[in-house]
């Protein structure tokens, strides 16, 4: 996982998700992860399988995994 803390005190994490193939997939994953407390933005890219999450504090990986599973995809690793 690549994690960076920016000057506003937020954390950016990049996760690797398998199974996304289109914009609908990106929306499903983004929608589920957006529901995690503290998440301020999510960008999923089907072509690379990368999901970039900006949050107020580092997220619990199991919470992210559960959200990705709920969307119907698999969190492979933190990129």
GROMACS .gro file of N, CA and C in nm:
model
  237
    1UNK      N    1   0.084  -0.117   0.000
    1UNK     CA    2   0.000   0.000   0.000
    1UNK      C    3   0.088   0.124   0.000
    2UNK      N    4   0.046   0.222  -0.073
    2UNK     CA    5   0.111   0.350  -0.070
    2UNK      C    6   0.026   0.441   0.016
    3UNK      N    7   0.080   0.489   0.125
    3UNK     CA    8   0.005   0.577   0.213
    3UNK      C    9   0.083   0.706   0.229
    4UNK      N   10   0.013   0.817   0.214
    4UNK     CA   11   0.076   0.947   0.231
    4UNK      C   12  -0.016   1.033   0.315
    5UNK      N   13   0.040   1.112   0.401
    5UNK     CA   14  -0.038   1.208   0.477
    5UNK      C   15  -0.009   1.345   0.420
    6UNK      N   16  -0.113   1.415   0.377
    6UNK     CA   17  -0.090   1.546   0.316
    6UNK      C   18  -0.101   1.655   0.422
    7UNK      N   19  -0.087   1.778   0.379
    7UNK     CA   20  -0.081   1.890   0.472
    7UNK      C   21  -0.213   1.917   0.543
    8UNK      N   22  -0.323   1.871   0.489
    8UNK     CA   23  -0.452   1.892   0.556
    8UNK      C   24  -0.478   1.783   0.660
    9UNK      N   25  -0.385   1.692   0.680
    9UNK     CA   26  -0.402   1.588   0.779
    9UNK      C   27  -0.482   1.469   0.733
   10UNK      N   28  -0.503   1.455   0.602
   10UNK     CA   29  -0.575   1.339   0.552
   10UNK      C   30  -0.475   1.233   0.506
   11UNK      N   31  -0.524   1.110   0.492
   11UNK     CA   32  -0.441   0.998   0.452
   11UNK      C   33  -0.490   0.946   0.318
   12UNK      N   34  -0.396   0.918   0.228
   12UNK     CA   35  -0.429   0.860   0.098
   12UNK      C   36  -0.374   0.719   0.094
   13UNK      N   37  -0.460   0.623   0.059
   13UNK     CA   38  -0.419   0.483   0.049
   13UNK      C   39  -0.461   0.430  -0.087
   14UNK      N   40  -0.378   0.345  -0.146
   14UNK     CA   41  -0.409   0.284  -0.275
   14UNK      C   42  -0.420   0.133  -0.254
   15UNK      N   43  -0.534   0.078  -0.295
   15UNK     CA   44  -0.562  -0.065  -0.281
   15UNK      C   45  -0.573  -0.129  -0.419
   16UNK      N   46  -0.542  -0.258  -0.427
   16UNK     CA   47  -0.555  -0.335  -0.551
   16UNK      C   48  -0.678  -0.424  -0.540
   17UNK      N   49  -0.770  -0.409  -0.636
   17UNK     CA   50  -0.896  -0.484  -0.636
   17UNK      C   51  -0.907  -0.560  -0.768
   18UNK      N   52  -0.946  -0.687  -0.760
   18UNK     CA   53  -0.963  -0.766  -0.883
   18UNK      C   54  -1.111  -0.776  -0.919
   19UNK      N   55  -1.135  -0.790  -1.049
   19UNK     CA   56  -1.268  -0.815  -1.100
   19UNK      C   57  -1.338  -0.694  -1.160
   20UNK      N   58  -1.287  -0.575  -1.140
   20UNK     CA   59  -1.351  -0.457  -1.199
   20UNK      C   60  -1.323  -0.453  -1.348
   21UNK      N   61  -1.428  -0.430  -1.427
   21UNK     CA   62  -1.408  -0.428  -1.572
   21UNK      C   63  -1.474  -0.310  -1.642
   22UNK      N   64  -1.549  -0.227  -1.566
   22UNK     CA   65  -1.621  -0.118  -1.633
   22UNK      C   66  -1.652  -0.006  -1.533
   23UNK      N   67  -1.714   0.097  -1.584
   23UNK     CA   68  -1.751   0.209  -1.500
   23UNK      C   69  -1.851   0.172  -1.391
   24UNK      N   70  -1.942   0.081  -1.421
   24UNK     CA   71  -2.038   0.036  -1.320
   24UNK      C   72  -1.965  -0.031  -1.204
   25UNK      N   73  -1.864  -0.112  -1.236
   25UNK     CA   74  -1.781  -0.177  -1.133
   25UNK      C   75  -1.712  -0.071  -1.046
   26UNK      N   76  -1.655   0.028  -1.112
   26UNK     CA   77  -1.588   0.135  -1.039
   26UNK      C   78  -1.685   0.203  -0.943
   27UNK      N   79  -1.806   0.230  -0.991
   27UNK     CA   80  -1.908   0.295  -0.910
   27UNK      C   81  -1.950   0.211  -0.791
   28UNK      N   82  -1.963   0.081  -0.813
   28UNK     CA   83  -2.002  -0.010  -0.703
   28UNK      C   84  -1.898  -0.011  -0.593
   29UNK      N   85  -1.772  -0.026  -0.632
   29UNK     CA   86  -1.663  -0.028  -0.534
   29UNK      C   87  -1.653   0.107  -0.463
   30UNK      N   88  -1.657   0.215  -0.539
   30UNK     CA   89  -1.648   0.349  -0.481
   30UNK      C   90  -1.761   0.375  -0.383
   31UNK      N   91  -1.882   0.334  -0.421
   31UNK     CA   92  -1.998   0.356  -0.335
   31UNK      C   93  -1.987   0.283  -0.202
   32UNK      N   94  -1.943   0.158  -0.206
   32UNK     CA   95  -1.930   0.081  -0.082
   32UNK      C   96  -1.820   0.137   0.008
   33UNK      N   97  -1.704   0.170  -0.050
   33UNK     CA   98  -1.595   0.223   0.032
   33UNK      C   99  -1.629   0.361   0.086
   34UNK      N  100  -1.705   0.439   0.011
   34UNK     CA  101  -1.746   0.572   0.057
   34UNK      C  102  -1.829   0.565   0.184
   35UNK      N  103  -1.891   0.451   0.210
   35UNK     CA  104  -1.972   0.434   0.329
   35UNK      C  105  -1.893   0.412   0.457
   36UNK      N  106  -1.763   0.394   0.445
   36UNK     CA  107  -1.679   0.374   0.564
   36UNK      C  108  -1.658   0.510   0.632
   37UNK      N  109  -1.677   0.512   0.762
   37UNK     CA  110  -1.661   0.637   0.838
   37UNK      C  111  -1.522   0.697   0.816
   38UNK      N  112  -1.519   0.827   0.789
   38UNK     CA  113  -1.393   0.898   0.773
   38UNK      C  114  -1.344   0.910   0.630
   39UNK      N  115  -1.407   0.839   0.536
   39UNK     CA  116  -1.364   0.845   0.395
   39UNK      C  117  -1.416   0.973   0.333
   40UNK      N  118  -1.326   1.049   0.269
   40UNK     CA  119  -1.367   1.174   0.206
   40UNK      C  120  -1.373   1.164   0.054
   41UNK      N  121  -1.297   1.072  -0.006
   41UNK     CA  122  -1.308   1.051  -0.151
   41UNK      C  123  -1.254   0.914  -0.189
   42UNK      N  124  -1.310   0.861  -0.299
   42UNK     CA  125  -1.268   0.732  -0.352
   42UNK      C  126  -1.260   0.743  -0.503
   43UNK      N  127  -1.152   0.692  -0.561
   43UNK     CA  128  -1.141   0.685  -0.706
   43UNK      C  129  -1.099   0.544  -0.743
   44UNK      N  130  -1.188   0.473  -0.812
   44UNK     CA  131  -1.159   0.337  -0.858
   44UNK      C  132  -1.132   0.342  -1.008
   45UNK      N  133  -1.031   0.267  -1.053
   45UNK     CA  134  -0.995   0.262  -1.195
   45UNK      C  135  -0.995   0.116  -1.238
   46UNK      N  136  -1.095   0.078  -1.316
   46UNK     CA  137  -1.109  -0.062  -1.359
   46UNK      C  138  -0.989  -0.109  -1.439
   47UNK      N  139  -0.935  -0.024  -1.525
   47UNK     CA  140  -0.824  -0.064  -1.612
   47UNK      C  141  -0.701  -0.111  -1.535
   48UNK      N  142  -0.676  -0.050  -1.420
   48UNK     CA  143  -0.557  -0.086  -1.341
   48UNK      C  144  -0.593  -0.168  -1.217
   49UNK      N  145  -0.719  -0.165  -1.177
   49UNK     CA  146  -0.761  -0.233  -1.056
   49UNK      C  147  -0.726  -0.155  -0.930
   50UNK      N  148  -0.680  -0.033  -0.947
   50UNK     CA  149  -0.641   0.047  -0.831
   50UNK      C  150  -0.757   0.131  -0.779
   51UNK      N  151  -0.767   0.134  -0.647
   51UNK     CA  152  -0.868   0.215  -0.580
   51UNK      C  153  -0.794   0.307  -0.483
   52UNK      N  154  -0.806   0.437  -0.506
   52UNK     CA  155  -0.739   0.537  -0.423
   52UNK      C  156  -0.842   0.594  -0.326
   53UNK      N  157  -0.810   0.588  -0.199
   53UNK     CA  158  -0.903   0.631  -0.094
   53UNK      C  159  -0.837   0.741  -0.011
   54UNK      N  160  -0.907   0.852   0.004
   54UNK     CA  161  -0.861   0.960   0.091
   54UNK      C  162  -0.951   0.960   0.214
   55UNK      N  163  -0.889   0.958   0.331
   55UNK     CA  164  -0.966   0.953   0.456
   55UNK      C  165  -0.899   1.040   0.561
   56UNK      N  166  -0.974   1.068   0.668
   56UNK     CA  167  -0.921   1.154   0.774
   56UNK      C  168  -0.816   1.083   0.858
   57UNK      N  169  -0.816   0.950   0.856
   57UNK     CA  170  -0.718   0.870   0.930
   57UNK      C  171  -0.700   0.738   0.855
   58UNK      N  172  -0.592   0.666   0.881
   58UNK     CA  173  -0.575   0.536   0.815
   58UNK      C  174  -0.695   0.445   0.842
   59UNK      N  175  -0.736   0.372   0.739
   59UNK     CA  176  -0.852   0.284   0.750
   59UNK      C  177  -0.812   0.143   0.793
   60UNK      N  178  -0.903   0.076   0.860
   60UNK     CA  179  -0.886  -0.063   0.895
   60UNK      C  180  -0.900  -0.145   0.767
   61UNK      N  181  -0.799  -0.225   0.734
   61UNK     CA  182  -0.801  -0.302   0.609
   61UNK      C  183  -0.921  -0.396   0.602
   62UNK      N  184  -0.963  -0.450   0.715
   62UNK     CA  185  -1.078  -0.541   0.715
   62UNK      C  186  -1.207  -0.468   0.678
   63UNK      N  187  -1.219  -0.342   0.717
   63UNK     CA  188  -1.336  -0.263   0.679
   63UNK      C  189  -1.337  -0.239   0.528
   64UNK      N  190  -1.220  -0.210   0.472
   64UNK     CA  191  -1.209  -0.189   0.327
   64UNK      C  192  -1.239  -0.321   0.255
   65UNK      N  193  -1.182  -0.431   0.305
   65UNK     CA  194  -1.205  -0.563   0.245
   65UNK      C  195  -1.355  -0.597   0.245
   66UNK      N  196  -1.422  -0.571   0.357
   66UNK     CA  197  -1.566  -0.600   0.367
   66UNK      C  198  -1.646  -0.516   0.268
   67UNK      N  199  -1.609  -0.390   0.251
   67UNK     CA  200  -1.680  -0.303   0.156
   67UNK      C  201  -1.660  -0.351   0.013
   68UNK      N  202  -1.538  -0.390  -0.020
   68UNK     CA  203  -1.508  -0.440  -0.155
   68UNK      C  204  -1.583  -0.571  -0.179
   69UNK      N  205  -1.585  -0.659  -0.079
   69UNK     CA  206  -1.660  -0.785  -0.090
   69UNK      C  207  -1.808  -0.758  -0.112
   70UNK      N  208  -1.863  -0.661  -0.040
   70UNK     CA  209  -2.005  -0.626  -0.053
   70UNK      C  210  -2.036  -0.579  -0.195
   71UNK      N  211  -1.940  -0.514  -0.258
   71UNK     CA  212  -1.958  -0.468  -0.396
   71UNK      C  213  -1.943  -0.582  -0.496
   72UNK      N  214  -1.896  -0.698  -0.449
   72UNK     CA  215  -1.883  -0.815  -0.538
   72UNK      C  216  -1.745  -0.835  -0.597
   73UNK      N  217  -1.645  -0.773  -0.534
   73UNK     CA  218  -1.509  -0.781  -0.586
   73UNK      C  219  -1.415  -0.828  -0.474
   74UNK      N  220  -1.287  -0.841  -0.507
   74UNK     CA  221  -1.191  -0.892  -0.409
   74UNK      C  222  -1.076  -0.795  -0.390
   75UNK      N  223  -1.051  -0.762  -0.264
   75UNK     CA  224  -0.933  -0.682  -0.229
   75UNK      C  225  -0.816  -0.777  -0.225
   76UNK      N  226  -0.721  -0.757  -0.318
   76UNK     CA  227  -0.607  -0.847  -0.329
   76UNK      C  228  -0.500  -0.806  -0.230
   77UNK      N  229  -0.455  -0.685  -0.244
   77UNK     CA  230  -0.350  -0.631  -0.157
   77UNK      C  231  -0.368  -0.482  -0.150
   78UNK      N  232  -0.289  -0.423  -0.068
   78UNK     CA  233  -0.278  -0.279  -0.071
   78UNK      C  234  -0.165  -0.250  -0.168
   79UNK      N  235  -0.194  -0.174  -0.273
   79UNK     CA  236  -0.097  -0.151  -0.381
   79UNK      C  237   0.025  -0.078  -0.333
   0.00000   0.00000   0.00000
